[in-house]
Short mmCIF file of C-alpha atoms in Angstrom, two decimals:
data_model
loop_
_atom_site.label_atom_id
_atom_site.label_comp_id
_atom_site.label_asym_id
_atom_site.label_seq_id
_atom_site.Cartn_x
_atom_site.Cartn_y
_atom_site.Cartn_z
CA MET I 1 -13.96 -9.61 53.08
CA LYS I 2 -16.66 -8.54 50.65
CA PRO I 3 -15.89 -8.05 46.92
CA ARG I 4 -16.46 -4.29 47.10
CA GLN I 5 -14.02 -4.01 50.02
CA ILE I 6 -11.41 -5.92 48.03
CA LYS I 7 -12.00 -3.68 45.00
CA HIS I 8 -11.61 -0.57 47.11
CA LEU I 9 -8.32 -1.78 48.60
CA VAL I 10 -7.00 -2.58 45.12
CA TYR I 11 -8.00 0.82 43.71
CA THR I 12 -6.59 2.66 46.69
CA ALA I 13 -3.29 0.84 46.30
CA LEU I 14 -3.23 1.62 42.56
CA LEU I 15 -4.04 5.27 43.20
CA PHE I 16 -1.29 5.56 45.82
CA CYS I 17 1.27 3.87 43.57
CA THR I 18 0.31 6.18 40.67
CA ILE I 19 0.85 9.22 42.86
CA ILE I 20 4.24 7.97 44.05
CA CYS I 21 5.34 7.22 40.49
CA ALA I 22 4.13 10.57 39.21
CA PHE I 23 5.86 12.33 42.08
CA SER I 24 9.14 10.60 41.34
CA ALA I 25 8.90 11.52 37.68
CA CYS I 26 8.07 15.18 38.35
CA LYS I 27 10.38 16.22 41.17
CA ASN I 28 13.02 14.32 43.06
CA GLU I 29 14.15 16.94 45.57
CA TRP I 30 12.48 17.05 48.98
CA ILE I 31 12.38 20.08 51.24
CA SER I 32 12.07 19.30 54.93
CA PRO I 33 10.13 21.52 57.35
CA GLY I 34 12.08 24.55 58.46
CA ALA I 35 14.55 24.35 55.59
CA VAL I 36 14.86 27.23 53.17
CA PRO I 37 14.20 25.81 49.70
CA PRO I 38 16.00 26.97 46.60
CA VAL I 39 13.88 29.46 44.70
CA ILE I 40 12.91 28.72 41.13
CA ASP I 41 12.43 31.81 38.99
CA THR I 42 9.13 31.17 37.24
CA SER I 43 8.51 34.81 36.42
CA GLY I 44 9.33 34.54 32.74
CA SER I 45 12.21 37.01 32.68
CA GLY I 46 14.52 37.37 35.66
CA GLY I 47 11.92 38.32 38.23
CA THR I 48 9.68 40.47 36.04
CA THR I 49 6.59 39.58 34.07
CA LYS I 50 6.78 40.54 30.41
CA ALA I 51 3.77 41.10 28.22
CA ASP I 52 5.25 39.04 25.41
CA THR I 53 5.68 35.86 27.47
CA SER I 54 3.10 33.08 27.31
CA PRO I 55 2.26 31.53 30.70
CA THR I 56 2.32 27.76 31.02
CA PHE I 57 1.01 25.18 33.49
CA ASN I 58 1.65 21.52 34.21
CA SER I 59 -1.50 19.46 34.84
CA PRO I 60 -3.50 22.13 36.70
CA SER I 61 -5.94 20.35 38.99
CA GLY I 62 -7.84 22.98 40.96
CA VAL I 63 -9.17 26.53 40.61
CA ALA I 64 -10.67 29.09 42.97
CA LEU I 65 -11.89 32.67 42.58
CA ASP I 66 -11.66 35.57 45.01
CA ALA I 67 -14.19 38.38 45.38
CA THR I 68 -12.37 40.65 42.94
CA GLY I 69 -12.12 38.07 40.15
CA ASN I 70 -8.55 36.84 40.56
CA ILE I 71 -8.16 33.15 39.70
CA TYR I 72 -5.98 30.82 41.76
CA VAL I 73 -4.68 27.60 40.24
CA ALA I 74 -3.37 24.46 41.89
CA ASP I 75 -0.57 23.73 39.44
CA TRP I 76 -0.25 20.08 40.32
CA GLY I 77 2.73 19.07 38.19
CA ASN I 78 4.75 22.14 39.20
CA ASN I 79 3.99 21.96 42.95
CA LEU I 80 2.88 25.60 42.77
CA ILE I 81 -0.11 27.79 43.49
CA ARG I 82 -0.48 30.28 40.64
CA GLU I 83 -2.54 33.45 40.37
CA ILE I 84 -4.21 34.89 37.27
CA SER I 85 -5.08 38.54 37.85
CA THR I 86 -8.08 40.29 36.36
CA THR I 87 -5.71 41.79 33.77
CA GLY I 88 -4.51 38.34 32.70
CA ALA I 89 -1.11 38.41 34.44
CA VAL I 90 -0.04 34.94 35.60
CA THR I 91 2.30 34.87 38.62
CA THR I 92 3.43 32.39 41.24
CA PHE I 93 1.42 33.05 44.39
CA ALA I 94 3.09 30.42 46.57
CA GLY I 95 5.46 27.50 46.25
CA SER I 96 9.10 26.96 45.40
CA GLY I 97 8.42 24.39 42.70
CA PHE I 98 10.22 21.72 44.73
CA ALA I 99 8.18 19.04 46.45
CA GLY I 100 7.92 19.52 50.19
CA TYR I 101 5.77 20.80 53.03
CA THR I 102 7.63 23.86 54.24
CA ASP I 103 5.53 26.73 55.61
CA GLY I 104 6.66 30.20 54.60
CA THR I 105 5.73 33.15 52.43
CA GLY I 106 5.46 33.00 48.66
CA THR I 107 8.24 31.01 47.01
CA LEU I 108 9.76 30.07 50.39
CA ALA I 109 6.87 27.65 50.95
CA SER I 110 6.55 24.26 49.29
CA PHE I 111 3.80 21.83 48.30
CA THR I 112 3.63 18.33 46.88
CA MET I 113 0.99 17.81 44.22
CA PRO I 114 -1.51 20.43 45.39
CA THR I 115 -4.91 19.41 44.11
CA GLY I 116 -8.06 21.08 45.41
CA LEU I 117 -8.58 24.76 46.26
CA ALA I 118 -11.20 26.76 48.13
CA ILE I 119 -11.33 30.39 49.23
CA ASP I 120 -13.18 32.16 52.02
CA PRO I 121 -14.74 35.67 51.91
CA GLN I 122 -11.62 37.14 53.55
CA GLY I 123 -9.45 35.90 50.69
CA ASN I 124 -7.75 33.06 52.56
CA LEU I 125 -6.97 30.21 50.22
CA PHE I 126 -7.19 26.59 51.37
CA VAL I 127 -5.18 23.88 49.62
CA ALA I 128 -5.59 20.11 49.60
CA ASP I 129 -1.88 19.27 49.56
CA ALA I 130 -2.47 15.72 48.36
CA GLY I 131 1.11 14.50 48.18
CA ASP I 132 1.82 15.69 51.72
CA ASN I 133 -1.51 14.54 53.23
CA LEU I 134 -1.96 18.07 54.59
CA ILE I 135 -4.47 20.88 54.47
CA ARG I 136 -2.72 24.21 54.00
CA GLU I 137 -3.83 27.84 54.22
CA ILE I 138 -2.46 30.81 52.27
CA ASN I 139 -3.43 34.26 53.48
CA PRO I 140 -3.90 37.17 51.04
CA SER I 141 -0.25 38.16 51.54
CA GLY I 142 0.96 34.74 50.42
CA ALA I 143 1.95 33.39 53.84
CA VAL I 144 1.50 29.60 53.92
CA SER I 145 0.66 27.66 57.08
CA THR I 146 -0.45 24.11 57.80
CA ILE I 147 -3.92 23.78 59.29
CA ALA I 148 -4.15 20.04 59.75
CA GLY I 149 -2.36 16.81 58.95
CA SER I 150 0.97 15.26 59.82
CA ASP I 151 2.54 14.39 56.46
CA SER I 152 1.88 10.74 57.19
CA THR I 153 -0.77 8.62 55.54
CA GLY I 154 -3.51 7.52 57.88
CA TYR I 155 -6.82 8.15 59.53
CA VAL I 156 -6.75 10.06 62.80
CA ASP I 157 -9.19 12.67 64.07
CA GLY I 158 -7.64 15.30 66.29
CA LEU I 159 -6.29 18.81 66.57
CA GLY I 160 -4.01 20.18 63.87
CA SER I 161 -0.91 18.06 63.34
CA ALA I 162 -2.37 15.26 65.48
CA ALA I 163 -4.83 14.50 62.67
CA ALA I 164 -4.03 12.37 59.63
CA PHE I 165 -5.41 12.14 56.09
CA PHE I 166 -4.91 9.76 53.19
CA ASN I 167 -4.58 11.58 49.87
CA PRO I 168 -6.92 14.56 50.43
CA LEU I 169 -8.04 15.75 47.00
CA GLY I 170 -10.80 18.31 47.46
CA VAL I 171 -11.64 21.13 49.87
CA ALA I 172 -14.61 23.44 50.41
CA VAL I 173 -15.23 26.15 53.01
CA ASP I 174 -18.58 27.41 54.29
CA GLY I 175 -19.64 30.76 55.73
CA ASN I 176 -18.77 29.65 59.26
CA ASP I 177 -15.14 28.90 58.37
CA ASN I 178 -15.73 25.14 58.44
CA ILE I 179 -13.49 23.31 55.97
CA TYR I 180 -14.70 20.11 54.34
CA VAL I 181 -12.13 17.70 52.94
CA ALA I 182 -12.57 14.91 50.40
CA ASP I 183 -10.29 12.38 52.07
CA ALA I 184 -10.06 10.10 49.05
CA GLY I 185 -7.87 7.31 50.39
CA ASN I 186 -9.98 6.93 53.52
CA ASN I 187 -13.33 7.16 51.68
CA LEU I 188 -14.42 9.87 54.11
CA ILE I 189 -15.51 13.47 54.25
CA ARG I 190 -13.61 15.19 57.04
CA LEU I 191 -14.50 18.42 58.80
CA ILE I 192 -11.99 20.97 60.12
CA LYS I 193 -13.44 23.50 62.53
CA SER I 194 -12.06 27.04 62.72
CA GLY I 195 -9.82 26.06 65.64
CA GLY I 196 -8.15 23.30 63.62
CA ASN I 197 -9.98 20.35 65.16
CA VAL I 198 -10.49 17.54 62.63
CA SER I 199 -13.44 15.15 62.81
CA THR I 200 -15.19 12.74 60.47
CA PHE I 201 -18.26 14.43 58.96
CA ALA I 202 -19.56 11.60 56.77
CA GLY I 203 -18.56 8.10 55.75
CA THR I 204 -17.65 4.88 57.48
CA VAL I 205 -14.16 4.05 58.64
CA ASN I 206 -13.00 0.75 57.21
CA THR I 207 -11.31 -1.15 60.02
CA GLY I 208 -10.76 -4.24 57.89
CA THR I 209 -13.40 -6.21 59.77
CA SER I 210 -16.33 -3.81 59.29
CA THR I 211 -19.35 -5.13 57.40
CA THR I 212 -20.65 -1.61 56.73
CA LEU I 213 -19.17 -0.02 53.63
CA SER I 214 -18.65 3.70 53.34
CA PRO I 215 -20.99 5.36 50.83
CA PHE I 216 -17.91 7.03 49.36
CA ASN I 217 -15.48 5.44 46.95
CA ASN I 218 -12.45 7.70 46.47
CA PRO I 219 -14.29 11.02 46.88
CA SER I 220 -12.27 13.58 44.98
CA GLY I 221 -14.18 16.87 44.97
CA VAL I 222 -16.51 18.75 47.33
CA ALA I 223 -18.62 21.90 47.08
CA ILE I 224 -21.05 23.68 49.39
CA GLY I 225 -24.49 24.60 48.03
CA PRO I 226 -26.39 27.75 49.02
CA ASN I 227 -28.64 25.73 51.36
CA GLY I 228 -25.69 24.22 53.25
CA ASN I 229 -25.74 20.83 51.57
CA LEU I 230 -22.38 19.39 50.57
CA PHE I 231 -21.95 17.85 47.12
CA VAL I 232 -19.32 15.19 46.54
CA ALA I 233 -17.76 13.87 43.34
CA ASN I 234 -17.75 10.18 44.21
CA TYR I 235 -15.05 9.30 41.76
CA LEU I 236 -14.86 5.50 41.56
CA ASP I 237 -18.63 5.01 41.88
CA ASP I 238 -19.37 7.38 38.99
CA ASP I 239 -21.97 9.41 40.89
CA ILE I 240 -22.55 12.64 42.77
CA LEU I 241 -23.53 12.35 46.43
CA GLN I 242 -25.21 14.89 48.67
CA VAL I 243 -24.50 15.28 52.37
CA SER I 244 -26.96 17.23 54.50
CA PRO I 245 -25.76 19.58 57.27
CA SER I 246 -26.49 16.75 59.73
CA GLY I 247 -24.25 14.34 57.79
CA ALA I 248 -26.97 12.27 56.04
CA VAL I 249 -25.69 10.93 52.71
CA SER I 250 -27.86 10.39 49.63
CA THR I 251 -27.33 9.96 45.88
CA PHE I 252 -27.86 13.26 44.12
CA ALA I 253 -27.12 12.22 40.53
CA GLY I 254 -25.73 9.26 38.63
CA ARG I 255 -26.08 5.51 38.84
CA ASP I 256 -23.67 3.78 41.19
CA THR I 257 -20.79 2.23 39.16
CA ILE I 258 -22.72 2.61 35.88
CA GLN I 259 -20.45 4.54 33.54
CA GLY I 260 -21.63 6.69 30.67
CA SER I 261 -22.52 10.20 29.53
CA ALA I 262 -26.29 10.02 29.42
CA ASN I 263 -28.20 13.18 30.25
CA GLY I 264 -31.65 13.22 31.80
CA THR I 265 -33.12 13.18 35.26
CA ALA I 266 -30.58 13.06 38.05
CA LEU I 267 -30.87 9.37 38.94
CA SER I 268 -31.03 8.21 35.31
CA ALA I 269 -27.99 10.20 34.13
CA THR I 270 -24.54 8.64 34.03
CA PHE I 271 -20.99 9.89 34.56
CA PHE I 272 -17.52 8.43 34.02
CA TYR I 273 -15.15 9.12 36.92
CA PRO I 274 -16.43 12.57 37.93
CA ASN I 275 -13.60 14.29 39.78
CA SER I 276 -14.76 17.78 40.78
CA VAL I 277 -17.92 19.71 41.59
CA ALA I 278 -18.88 23.37 42.01
CA THR I 279 -22.09 25.21 42.78
CA ASP I 280 -23.54 28.58 41.88
CA SER I 281 -25.68 30.96 43.92
CA ARG I 282 -28.91 29.52 42.51
CA GLY I 283 -28.10 25.97 43.56
CA ASN I 284 -27.03 24.53 40.20
CA VAL I 285 -24.26 21.95 40.48
CA TYR I 286 -21.48 21.64 37.91
CA VAL I 287 -19.50 18.45 37.42
CA SER I 288 -16.12 17.87 35.84
CA ASP I 289 -16.78 14.57 34.08
CA GLY I 290 -13.16 13.59 33.62
CA VAL I 291 -13.08 10.57 31.33
CA ASN I 292 -15.97 11.87 29.25
CA ASN I 293 -14.11 15.18 28.77
CA LEU I 294 -17.34 17.03 29.54
CA ILE I 295 -18.58 19.70 31.91
CA ARG I 296 -22.03 18.67 33.11
CA LYS I 297 -24.72 20.73 34.81
CA ILE I 298 -27.32 19.53 37.31
CA ASP I 299 -29.99 22.20 37.57
CA VAL I 300 -32.17 23.00 40.57
CA ASN I 301 -34.89 20.71 39.20
CA GLY I 302 -32.54 17.73 39.09
CA ASN I 303 -32.00 17.63 35.33
CA VAL I 304 -28.53 16.71 34.06
CA SER I 305 -27.27 18.26 30.84
CA THR I 306 -23.96 18.86 29.09
CA LEU I 307 -22.88 22.47 29.54
CA ALA I 308 -19.85 22.16 27.27
CA GLY I 309 -17.66 19.59 25.60
CA SER I 310 -17.91 17.24 22.64
CA GLY I 311 -16.61 14.22 24.53
CA VAL I 312 -13.61 14.02 22.21
CA PRO I 313 -10.28 15.06 23.79
CA GLY I 314 -9.21 18.43 22.43
CA ALA I 315 -8.69 22.12 23.12
CA ILE I 316 -11.25 23.78 20.89
CA ASP I 317 -12.80 27.06 21.99
CA SER I 318 -16.39 27.18 20.82
CA THR I 319 -19.93 26.88 22.18
CA GLY I 320 -21.50 23.93 23.97
CA VAL I 321 -20.82 20.55 22.39
CA ASN I 322 -18.61 22.13 19.72
CA ALA I 323 -15.96 22.91 22.34
CA SER I 324 -13.57 20.31 23.68
CA PHE I 325 -11.57 19.51 26.82
CA ASN I 326 -8.94 16.96 27.74
CA GLY I 327 -9.11 15.60 31.27
CA PRO I 328 -11.00 18.49 32.90
CA ALA I 329 -10.44 18.67 36.65
CA GLY I 330 -11.13 21.46 39.17
CA LEU I 331 -14.06 23.86 38.80
CA ALA I 332 -15.06 27.24 40.21
CA VAL I 333 -18.05 29.50 39.51
CA ASP I 334 -18.12 33.30 39.73
CA ALA I 335 -21.02 35.55 40.76
CA ALA I 336 -22.13 35.93 37.14
CA GLY I 337 -22.40 32.16 36.66
CA ASN I 338 -19.25 31.72 34.59
CA VAL I 339 -17.57 28.36 35.18
CA TYR I 340 -13.78 28.13 35.27
CA VAL I 341 -12.12 24.81 34.46
CA ALA I 342 -8.66 23.46 35.19
CA ASP I 343 -8.27 21.66 31.86
CA SER I 344 -5.59 19.38 33.17
CA ASN I 345 -4.29 17.48 30.18
CA ASN I 346 -4.40 20.61 28.01
CA ASN I 347 -2.41 22.56 30.65
CA GLU I 348 -4.93 25.39 30.32
CA ILE I 349 -7.49 27.32 32.33
CA ARG I 350 -10.79 27.60 30.49
CA LYS I 351 -13.94 29.66 31.00
CA ILE I 352 -17.53 28.73 30.18
CA THR I 353 -20.24 31.39 30.13
CA PRO I 354 -23.81 30.55 31.23
CA ALA I 355 -24.63 30.26 27.51
CA GLY I 356 -21.92 27.61 27.10
CA VAL I 357 -19.34 29.73 25.27
CA VAL I 358 -15.88 28.32 25.98
CA THR I 359 -12.71 30.41 25.86
CA THR I 360 -9.14 29.89 27.09
CA VAL I 361 -8.16 32.19 29.95
CA ALA I 362 -4.49 31.20 30.24
CA GLY I 363 -2.07 28.54 29.11
CA THR I 364 -0.57 27.63 25.74
CA GLY I 365 -1.26 23.92 25.84
CA LEU I 366 2.40 23.19 26.57
CA GLU I 367 3.77 22.01 29.91
CA GLY I 368 5.79 24.52 31.88
CA SER I 369 5.87 26.93 34.81
CA GLN I 370 6.47 30.23 33.05
CA ASN I 371 4.64 33.31 34.23
CA GLY I 372 3.51 36.07 31.88
CA ILE I 373 0.52 37.78 30.39
CA ALA I 374 -2.31 35.63 29.12
CA VAL I 375 -3.12 36.75 25.60
CA THR I 376 -6.34 36.47 23.64
CA HIS I 377 -4.90 34.59 20.69
CA ARG I 378 -4.29 30.87 20.94
CA ASN I 379 -1.02 29.06 20.35
CA LYS I 380 -1.60 27.68 16.86
CA ARG I 381 1.15 25.09 17.19
CA ALA I 382 -0.45 23.76 20.35
CA LEU I 383 -3.78 23.45 18.58
CA LYS I 384 -2.24 21.20 15.97
CA ILE I 385 -0.91 18.77 18.55
CA THR I 386 -2.96 15.59 18.66
CA PRO I 387 -4.49 15.42 22.15
CA LYS I 388 -3.24 12.55 24.26
CA PRO I 389 -6.13 10.35 25.43
CA ARG I 390 -5.10 10.36 29.08
CA LEU I 391 -6.60 11.31 32.40
CA ASN I 392 -5.34 13.72 34.98
CA MET I 393 -2.36 12.02 36.61
CA ILE I 394 -4.15 12.20 39.94
CA TYR I 395 -6.93 9.96 38.74
CA ARG I 396 -5.76 7.00 36.74
CA PRO I 397 -7.19 3.73 38.06
CA LYS I 398 -7.38 0.58 36.00
CA ALA I 399 -10.61 -0.21 34.21
CA ARG I 400 -13.01 -2.00 36.52
CA LYS I 401 -14.27 -5.49 35.89
CA ARG I 402 -17.96 -5.79 36.49
CA THR I 403 -19.28 -8.67 38.47
#
């Protein structure tokens, strides 16, 4: 077995163990399919949302925007999908708060460590339910169904529940209702057609005896560009890959396994465990550069720059490099070019304007699952807390030894 194959197996095992440990620490009650889960009141005040309550999150890992400007959040640590309305009201869109894979409506459904989100023009929300190895769909009314996966770890192409994934982290949907999945544990990009049939779109299946390595190394985020190309945050190789509509894979930005925060031309720039990507209507690509605590931009000419972030963990609202993040994860871009960030370790949702102005949309900086009205002022106590130098719990591999 080649050294890179051994390294991949080690990292995959570490990633899986981290997820299991995190799951055990967060929630220890499992809801089986068909069971009615107990309902957790996360509304802030007995089923109503009060204007004087401050909404909280727990390691948010994904964001998505609908056509009217509502923001959806994969609240990873709470096993919830949250919604932030255009008026700033934070509510629970789906999920009971207990780990599980029950289909149902609103709080009768359950998730386990939901990670990536994507939304189609009809307002259907797609969820990479990482802890359950499932891809879920939530319609605009909040009804949750399972599109593909069997809640067992593996690699199987097939229809609906006959298919299997291994820690799916990212999802993207195109204009033809095709869903692309970053199947991190399998080092593959999977494709789900509108009828629910799952196939392998890009990457090489590792059979244990194969001499051909997959170009992917724990892919964790995917996004569709306006020309139909798919962009992939190739997490453990510290680069961004591009997949053509025919499935051809090439390096779009970054230097394979070379870690850093250098800006410049695409193939000379460096990243440090990039975990999520998003695109805008012009074809610019945005990268959540997790360990560097930066949001990077790759423009249409292939130049990499820092859109926002100082590189020092923090929660400062400011402009460009004067702002700070702590373990940024999922990204989404609206029609005006504003970038929304699931600032995972800060338990906040942040917004970056095209000019690089960073503000906090929702979240106090404290862990929790309370709903309420996001207010314009910041929690001063939270700002005084020394940021913990940690990564999103989803992505916490050991440092790599170079050979």
